[in-house]
Amino acid sequence: LVEGEEVLTILPGTLPEEELAARLASTDSAVVMKLGRTFPAVRGALERSGRLAEARYVERATMSGERTGRLADVDPASVPYFAVAVLPSRIDAEPVARAGEVVVVGLGPAGPLWLTPEARGELAAADDLVGYTTYLDRVPVRPGQRRHPSDNKVESERAEFALDLARQGRRVAVVSSGDPGVFAMATAVLEVASEGPYQDVPVRVLPGMTAAHAAASRAGAPLGHDYAVVSLSDRLKPWEVIAERLRAAAAADLVPALYNPGSRSRVWQVGKARDLLLEHRSPETPVVLGRDVGGPEESVRIVRLADLDPAEVDMRTILLIGSSQTRVARRGDGRQIAWTPRRYPEG
């Protein structure tokens, strides 16, 4: 059933099919009991979770009429209550014949609590893991998997490498922090995959919790109304473009969520953004500074826009700038919360 640090999950077949699929996707090994009339839903859940080819069927174990075999071959009409579905250990398992593919997986902002069941399952099923070293280190080591860490500034090369592995028949997970479609690896992979040699390589993108939503949840609900997501990094686009987008967001009274606000080589962008926003917003406008949300050094504070200090902002920080309607209150425990009402004043 399991070896080493693999996880075994025991499930009743009476769970809804969608719930079964989520739990089967996120575990290493599983036993599903109470089959009988639930067998079609259990089989469907195994198929939806991508685990059907691994599944074994055991009927009336140790009793007269014992039957075992591949679950995919079993006639649903023949399944009694005294039967179980088994997903055995993946360690030393016979490889399942399949076409290569690339799955871009969002890890969320921090550790395993932020990982979706679907993402967890794809990470476990991958032959190869590809990603920036810091993010790859967040994925548990599994026997038989190959890991390919790289620097953070080689996104196109990383994408091409992953697609080349998939062309060799490998199942590749490209890991990305947060949501891979928000200033992350999904764009790089799809851009390369649109080119000639890789156009036939299957590519899927699995969402993850993005930093803006994680920080907003810790602060209350500052993104409760319309908002805009802007990266302050001018490494891939000119600062003039960033400034124009900030002006547009501020003029439209959106809540800007500012990604990549600063780094060791970019130290002036936060100050410039603050001054630009102050042309449209009150100095009292609340700003959420979320740093390392979900991580061991998590810090979430609310300050006035006029008091936003660029020296307190680094690459691990996200900024949520309130609109004219964003409110701040202090709870009974002394904690400040911010929210943007869903109602907007007429006129």
GROMACS .gro file of C-alpha atoms in nm:
model
  347
    1LEU     CA    1   0.000   0.000   0.000
    2VAL     CA    2   0.260   0.258   0.103
    3GLU     CA    3   0.631   0.295   0.161
    4GLY     CA    4   0.849   0.560   0.319
    5GLU     CA    5   0.664   0.889   0.348
    6GLU     CA    6   0.379   0.806   0.112
    7VAL     CA    7   0.028   0.887   0.237
    8LEU     CA    8  -0.252   0.629   0.251
    9THR     CA    9  -0.613   0.751   0.239
   10ILE     CA   10  -0.917   0.533   0.324
   11LEU     CA   11  -1.235   0.658   0.157
   12PRO     CA   12  -1.601   0.551   0.157
   13GLY     CA   13  -1.739   0.507  -0.195
   14THR     CA   14  -2.053   0.687  -0.079
   15LEU     CA   15  -1.878   1.026  -0.103
   16PRO     CA   16  -1.987   1.248  -0.395
   17GLU     CA   17  -1.788   1.176  -0.710
   18GLU     CA   18  -1.628   1.521  -0.716
   19GLU     CA   19  -1.511   1.488  -0.356
   20LEU     CA   20  -1.371   1.143  -0.426
   21ALA     CA   21  -1.184   1.274  -0.731
   22ALA     CA   22  -1.027   1.557  -0.530
   23ARG     CA   23  -0.910   1.324  -0.254
   24LEU     CA   24  -0.781   1.059  -0.495
   25ALA     CA   25  -0.588   1.322  -0.690
   26SER     CA   26  -0.414   1.452  -0.379
   27THR     CA   27  -0.303   1.125  -0.216
   28ASP     CA   28  -0.030   0.874  -0.292
   29SER     CA   29  -0.222   0.554  -0.220
   30ALA     CA   30  -0.587   0.489  -0.143
   31VAL     CA   31  -0.846   0.227  -0.063
   32VAL     CA   32  -1.208   0.300  -0.155
   33MET     CA   33  -1.458   0.087   0.035
   34LYS     CA   34  -1.835   0.028   0.008
   35LEU     CA   35  -1.846  -0.023  -0.367
   36GLY     CA   36  -2.151  -0.209  -0.497
   37ARG     CA   37  -2.395   0.056  -0.622
   38THR     CA   38  -2.129   0.327  -0.579
   39PHE     CA   39  -1.893   0.163  -0.828
   40PRO     CA   40  -1.982   0.384  -1.132
   41ALA     CA   41  -1.915   0.701  -0.932
   42VAL     CA   42  -1.591   0.559  -0.788
   43ARG     CA   43  -1.474   0.460  -1.135
   44GLY     CA   44  -1.565   0.807  -1.261
   45ALA     CA   45  -1.371   0.969  -0.976
   46LEU     CA   46  -1.065   0.758  -1.055
   47GLU     CA   47  -1.087   0.861  -1.419
   48ARG     CA   48  -1.134   1.230  -1.337
   49SER     CA   49  -0.834   1.223  -1.104
   50GLY     CA   50  -0.616   1.055  -1.366
   51ARG     CA   51  -0.567   0.744  -1.151
   52LEU     CA   52  -0.784   0.485  -1.328
   53ALA     CA   53  -0.495   0.307  -1.498
   54GLU     CA   54  -0.332   0.246  -1.156
   55ALA     CA   55  -0.644   0.120  -0.980
   56ARG     CA   56  -0.686  -0.243  -0.873
   57TYR     CA   57  -1.009  -0.422  -0.786
   58VAL     CA   58  -1.050  -0.672  -0.502
   59GLU     CA   59  -1.377  -0.860  -0.444
   60ARG     CA   60  -1.460  -1.091  -0.150
   61ALA     CA   61  -1.097  -1.104  -0.036
   62THR     CA   62  -1.008  -1.438   0.136
   63MET     CA   63  -1.364  -1.563   0.080
   64SER     CA   64  -1.516  -1.801  -0.171
   65GLY     CA   65  -1.550  -1.623  -0.504
   66GLU     CA   66  -1.251  -1.397  -0.453
   67ARG     CA   67  -1.177  -1.187  -0.761
   68THR     CA   68  -0.898  -0.940  -0.835
   69GLY     CA   69  -0.783  -0.746  -1.139
   70ARG     CA   70  -0.760  -0.409  -1.308
   71LEU     CA   71  -1.049  -0.192  -1.197
   72ALA     CA   72  -1.089  -0.048  -1.547
   73ASP     CA   73  -1.182  -0.396  -1.676
   74VAL     CA   74  -1.461  -0.463  -1.422
   75ASP     CA   75  -1.827  -0.470  -1.530
   76PRO     CA   76  -2.015  -0.227  -1.299
   77ALA     CA   77  -2.319  -0.457  -1.294
   78SER     CA   78  -2.110  -0.737  -1.140
   79VAL     CA   79  -1.973  -0.546  -0.838
   80PRO     CA   80  -2.100  -0.653  -0.493
   81TYR     CA   81  -2.082  -0.457  -0.166
   82PHE     CA   82  -1.789  -0.675  -0.051
   83ALA     CA   83  -1.542  -0.510  -0.290
   84VAL     CA   84  -1.277  -0.241  -0.267
   85ALA     CA   85  -1.077  -0.026  -0.506
   86VAL     CA   86  -0.705   0.000  -0.433
   87LEU     CA   87  -0.449   0.253  -0.551
   88PRO     CA   88  -0.120   0.086  -0.453
   89SER     CA   89   0.214   0.249  -0.380
   90ARG     CA   90   0.370   0.432  -0.672
   91ILE     CA   91   0.720   0.336  -0.559
   92ASP     CA   92   0.863   0.076  -0.799
   93ALA     CA   93   0.527   0.061  -0.981
   94GLU     CA   94   0.525  -0.046  -1.343
   95PRO     CA   95   0.526   0.267  -1.561
   96VAL     CA   96   0.191   0.345  -1.723
   97ALA     CA   97   0.211   0.403  -2.097
   98ARG     CA   98   0.108   0.761  -2.176
   99ALA     CA   99   0.195   1.054  -2.396
  100GLY     CA  100   0.425   1.320  -2.263
  101GLU     CA  101   0.278   1.646  -2.141
  102VAL     CA  102   0.361   1.962  -1.949
  103VAL     CA  103   0.148   2.070  -1.655
  104VAL     CA  104   0.217   2.418  -1.514
  105VAL     CA  105   0.135   2.396  -1.144
  106GLY     CA  106   0.058   2.686  -0.912
  107LEU     CA  107   0.200   2.625  -0.563
  108GLY     CA  108   0.018   2.913  -0.397
  109PRO     CA  109   0.203   3.175  -0.192
  110ALA     CA  110   0.361   2.943   0.065
  111GLY     CA  111   0.345   2.588   0.204
  112PRO     CA  112   0.119   2.284   0.159
  113LEU     CA  113  -0.189   2.443   0.320
  114TRP     CA  114  -0.219   2.667   0.014
  115LEU     CA  115  -0.186   2.383  -0.240
  116THR     CA  116  -0.500   2.261  -0.419
  117PRO     CA  117  -0.575   1.885  -0.427
  118GLU     CA  118  -0.545   1.888  -0.807
  119ALA     CA  119  -0.202   2.051  -0.792
  120ARG     CA  120  -0.088   1.809  -0.521
  121GLY     CA  121  -0.190   1.514  -0.738
  122GLU     CA  122  -0.012   1.640  -1.047
  123LEU     CA  123   0.308   1.699  -0.851
  124ALA     CA  124   0.292   1.342  -0.722
  125ALA     CA  125   0.226   1.195  -1.067
  126ALA     CA  126   0.501   1.383  -1.253
  127ASP     CA  127   0.811   1.210  -1.387
  128ASP     CA  128   1.005   1.536  -1.384
  129LEU     CA  129   0.976   1.858  -1.183
  130VAL     CA  130   1.109   2.177  -1.342
  131GLY     CA  131   1.128   2.519  -1.176
  132TYR     CA  132   1.307   2.800  -1.002
  133THR     CA  133   1.515   2.647  -0.722
  134THR     CA  134   1.337   2.832  -0.439
  135TYR     CA  135   0.994   2.711  -0.553
  136LEU     CA  136   1.111   2.359  -0.634
  137ASP     CA  137   1.242   2.325  -0.279
  138ARG     CA  138   0.881   2.357  -0.157
  139VAL     CA  139   0.784   2.031  -0.330
  140PRO     CA  140   0.854   1.709  -0.132
  141VAL     CA  141   1.117   1.478  -0.277
  142ARG     CA  142   0.969   1.154  -0.417
  143PRO     CA  143   1.154   0.839  -0.519
  144GLY     CA  144   1.186   0.804  -0.894
  145GLN     CA  145   1.116   1.168  -0.976
  146ARG     CA  146   1.379   1.381  -1.145
  147ARG     CA  147   1.418   1.743  -1.034
  148HIS     CA  148   1.556   2.017  -1.255
  149PRO     CA  149   1.617   2.342  -1.059
  150SER     CA  150   1.724   2.661  -1.234
  151ASP     CA  151   1.774   3.034  -1.184
  152ASN     CA  152   1.478   3.271  -1.168
  153LYS     CA  153   1.579   3.464  -1.482
  154VAL     CA  154   1.570   3.183  -1.740
  155GLU     CA  155   1.196   3.137  -1.787
  156SER     CA  156   1.204   3.076  -2.163
  157GLU     CA  157   1.491   2.830  -2.135
  158ARG     CA  158   1.310   2.651  -1.851
  159ALA     CA  159   0.993   2.626  -2.060
  160GLU     CA  160   1.183   2.492  -2.362
  161PHE     CA  161   1.358   2.233  -2.143
  162ALA     CA  162   1.027   2.114  -1.999
  163LEU     CA  163   0.868   2.086  -2.344
  164ASP     CA  164   1.168   1.890  -2.472
  165LEU     CA  165   1.124   1.643  -2.185
  166ALA     CA  166   0.756   1.606  -2.273
  167ARG     CA  167   0.846   1.532  -2.636
  168GLN     CA  168   1.046   1.238  -2.501
  169GLY     CA  169   0.729   1.100  -2.339
  170ARG     CA  170   0.790   1.243  -1.992
  171ARG     CA  171   0.513   1.383  -1.773
  172VAL     CA  172   0.654   1.719  -1.662
  173ALA     CA  173   0.533   1.953  -1.388
  174VAL     CA  174   0.661   2.309  -1.416
  175VAL     CA  175   0.620   2.467  -1.074
  176SER     CA  176   0.535   2.830  -1.016
  177SER     CA  177   0.468   3.030  -0.703
  178GLY     CA  178   0.118   3.168  -0.654
  179ASP     CA  179  -0.098   3.132  -0.963
  180PRO     CA  180   0.109   3.039  -1.270
  181GLY     CA  181  -0.102   3.264  -1.491
  182VAL     CA  182  -0.034   3.581  -1.290
  183PHE     CA  183   0.314   3.719  -1.371
  184ALA     CA  184   0.448   3.362  -1.366
  185MET     CA  185   0.544   3.054  -1.568
  186ALA     CA  186   0.224   2.977  -1.761
  187THR     CA  187   0.287   3.257  -2.009
  188ALA     CA  188   0.647   3.150  -2.070
  189VAL     CA  189   0.548   2.787  -2.131
  190LEU     CA  190   0.258   2.870  -2.362
  191GLU     CA  191   0.470   3.121  -2.555
  192VAL     CA  192   0.735   2.858  -2.631
  193ALA     CA  193   0.471   2.588  -2.686
  194SER     CA  194   0.319   2.795  -2.967
  195GLU     CA  195   0.638   2.754  -3.171
  196GLY     CA  196   0.688   2.491  -3.440
  197PRO     CA  197   0.858   2.197  -3.268
  198TYR     CA  198   0.633   2.212  -2.960
  199GLN     CA  199   0.289   2.281  -3.106
  200ASP     CA  200   0.173   1.922  -3.056
  201VAL     CA  201   0.294   1.891  -2.695
  202PRO     CA  202  -0.005   1.890  -2.456
  203VAL     CA  203   0.012   2.174  -2.203
  204ARG     CA  204  -0.222   2.226  -1.908
  205VAL     CA  205  -0.228   2.505  -1.649
  206LEU     CA  206  -0.342   2.440  -1.291
  207PRO     CA  207  -0.440   2.749  -1.090
  208GLY     CA  208  -0.306   2.840  -0.750
  209MET     CA  209  -0.378   3.101  -0.485
  210THR     CA  210  -0.223   3.426  -0.604
  211ALA     CA  211  -0.044   3.663  -0.366
  212ALA     CA  212  -0.302   3.941  -0.394
  213HIS     CA  213  -0.584   3.718  -0.274
  214ALA     CA  214  -0.372   3.567   0.002
  215ALA     CA  215  -0.270   3.908   0.139
  216ALA     CA  216  -0.625   4.041   0.102
  217SER     CA  217  -0.766   3.754   0.306
  218ARG     CA  218  -0.523   3.827   0.590
  219ALA     CA  219  -0.612   4.198   0.588
  220GLY     CA  220  -0.989   4.157   0.555
  221ALA     CA  221  -1.149   4.226   0.216
  222PRO     CA  222  -0.970   4.518   0.047
  223LEU     CA  223  -1.039   4.360  -0.295
  224GLY     CA  224  -1.413   4.346  -0.230
  225HIS     CA  225  -1.486   4.570  -0.529
  226ASP     CA  226  -1.318   4.630  -0.866
  227TYR     CA  227  -0.941   4.610  -0.866
  228ALA     CA  228  -0.643   4.605  -1.102
  229VAL     CA  229  -0.330   4.390  -1.088
  230VAL     CA  230  -0.007   4.565  -1.195
  231SER     CA  231   0.357   4.456  -1.179
  232LEU     CA  232   0.601   4.732  -1.082
  233SER     CA  233   0.891   4.545  -1.241
  234ASP     CA  234   1.031   4.736  -1.535
  235ARG     CA  235   1.259   4.452  -1.639
  236LEU     CA  236   1.020   4.339  -1.915
  237LYS     CA  237   0.826   4.659  -1.983
  238PRO     CA  238   0.914   5.031  -1.969
  239TRP     CA  239   0.838   5.232  -1.655
  240GLU     CA  240   0.636   5.474  -1.870
  241VAL     CA  241   0.388   5.193  -1.944
  242ILE     CA  242   0.364   5.105  -1.574
  243ALA     CA  243   0.309   5.468  -1.477
  244GLU     CA  244   0.033   5.512  -1.736
  245ARG     CA  245  -0.146   5.201  -1.609
  246LEU     CA  246  -0.120   5.320  -1.250
  247ARG     CA  247  -0.268   5.657  -1.348
  248ALA     CA  248  -0.554   5.483  -1.529
  249ALA     CA  249  -0.628   5.255  -1.232
  250ALA     CA  250  -0.613   5.546  -0.990
  251ALA     CA  251  -0.834   5.768  -1.209
  252ALA     CA  252  -1.090   5.486  -1.235
  253ASP     CA  253  -1.084   5.450  -0.854
  254LEU     CA  254  -0.978   5.084  -0.874
  255VAL     CA  255  -0.783   4.913  -0.595
  256PRO     CA  256  -0.437   4.847  -0.742
  257ALA     CA  257  -0.263   4.526  -0.633
  258LEU     CA  258   0.107   4.589  -0.696
  259TYR     CA  259   0.327   4.285  -0.760
  260ASN     CA  260   0.708   4.284  -0.777
  261PRO     CA  261   0.732   4.624  -0.605
  262GLY     CA  262   1.104   4.621  -0.528
  263SER     CA  263   1.426   4.425  -0.515
  264ARG     CA  264   1.794   4.483  -0.447
  265SER     CA  265   1.834   4.624  -0.799
  266ARG     CA  266   1.500   4.813  -0.812
  267VAL     CA  267   1.474   5.056  -0.522
  268TRP     CA  268   1.288   5.361  -0.656
  269GLN     CA  269   0.968   5.221  -0.811
  270VAL     CA  270   0.763   5.211  -0.489
  271GLY     CA  271   0.830   5.577  -0.414
  272LYS     CA  272   0.741   5.680  -0.767
  273ALA     CA  273   0.420   5.473  -0.757
  274ARG     CA  274   0.324   5.623  -0.420
  275ASP     CA  275   0.373   5.980  -0.544
  276LEU     CA  276   0.179   5.910  -0.862
  277LEU     CA  277  -0.114   5.758  -0.670
  278LEU     CA  278  -0.118   6.052  -0.427
  279GLU     CA  279  -0.211   6.272  -0.725
  280HIS     CA  280  -0.547   6.090  -0.727
  281ARG     CA  281  -0.589   5.957  -0.373
  282SER     CA  282  -0.611   6.104  -0.026
  283PRO     CA  283  -0.300   6.076   0.192
  284GLU     CA  284  -0.526   5.878   0.432
  285THR     CA  285  -0.585   5.602   0.176
  286PRO     CA  286  -0.516   5.264   0.340
  287VAL     CA  287  -0.236   5.049   0.201
  288VAL     CA  288  -0.197   4.681   0.286
  289LEU     CA  289   0.162   4.558   0.299
  290GLY     CA  290   0.162   4.179   0.286
  291ARG     CA  291   0.503   4.016   0.319
  292ASP     CA  292   0.576   3.642   0.303
  293VAL     CA  293   0.204   3.565   0.345
  294GLY     CA  294   0.164   3.205   0.458
  295GLY     CA  295   0.536   3.175   0.529
  296PRO     CA  296   0.736   3.177   0.851
  297GLU     CA  297   0.806   3.550   0.830
  298GLU     CA  298   0.450   3.659   0.749
  299SER     CA  299   0.376   4.023   0.818
  300VAL     CA  300   0.056   4.205   0.719
  301ARG     CA  301   0.022   4.574   0.807
  302ILE     CA  302  -0.205   4.860   0.707
  303VAL     CA  303  -0.052   5.207   0.668
  304ARG     CA  304  -0.156   5.541   0.520
  305LEU     CA  305  -0.058   5.598   0.157
  306ALA     CA  306   0.133   5.910   0.263
  307ASP     CA  307   0.331   5.698   0.511
  308LEU     CA  308   0.426   5.421   0.268
  309ASP     CA  309   0.802   5.379   0.313
  310PRO     CA  310   0.982   5.218   0.015
  311ALA     CA  311   1.255   5.095   0.252
  312GLU     CA  312   1.000   4.857   0.409
  313VAL     CA  313   0.911   4.695   0.076
  314ASP     CA  314   1.099   4.412  -0.096
  315MET     CA  315   1.037   4.144  -0.359
  316ARG     CA  316   0.847   3.927  -0.110
  317THR     CA  317   0.596   4.206  -0.043
  318ILE     CA  318   0.270   4.281  -0.222
  319LEU     CA  319   0.093   4.617  -0.192
  320LEU     CA  320  -0.285   4.664  -0.202
  321ILE     CA  321  -0.372   5.033  -0.240
  322GLY     CA  322  -0.724   5.120  -0.128
  323SER     CA  323  -0.979   5.302  -0.342
  324SER     CA  324  -1.167   5.612  -0.226
  325GLN     CA  325  -1.422   5.377  -0.069
  326THR     CA  326  -1.186   5.140   0.118
  327ARG     CA  327  -1.243   5.145   0.492
  328VAL     CA  328  -1.031   5.050   0.793
  329ALA     CA  329  -1.155   4.950   1.138
  330ARG     CA  330  -0.999   4.810   1.453
  331ARG     CA  331  -1.148   4.488   1.590
  332GLY     CA  332  -1.196   4.404   1.956
  333ASP     CA  333  -0.869   4.212   1.960
  334GLY     CA  334  -0.683   4.522   1.845
  335ARG     CA  335  -0.629   4.397   1.491
  336GLN     CA  336  -0.689   4.635   1.202
  337ILE     CA  337  -0.896   4.518   0.907
  338ALA     CA  338  -0.959   4.679   0.569
  339TRP     CA  339  -1.246   4.628   0.329
  340THR     CA  340  -1.382   4.786   0.012
  341PRO     CA  341  -1.764   4.794   0.011
  342ARG     CA  342  -1.943   4.630  -0.279
  343ARG     CA  343  -2.190   4.920  -0.293
  344TYR     CA  344  -2.062   5.226  -0.474
  345PRO     CA  345  -2.208   5.573  -0.418
  346GLU     CA  346  -2.412   5.706  -0.710
  347GLY     CA  347  -2.289   6.017  -0.883
   0.00000   0.00000   0.00000
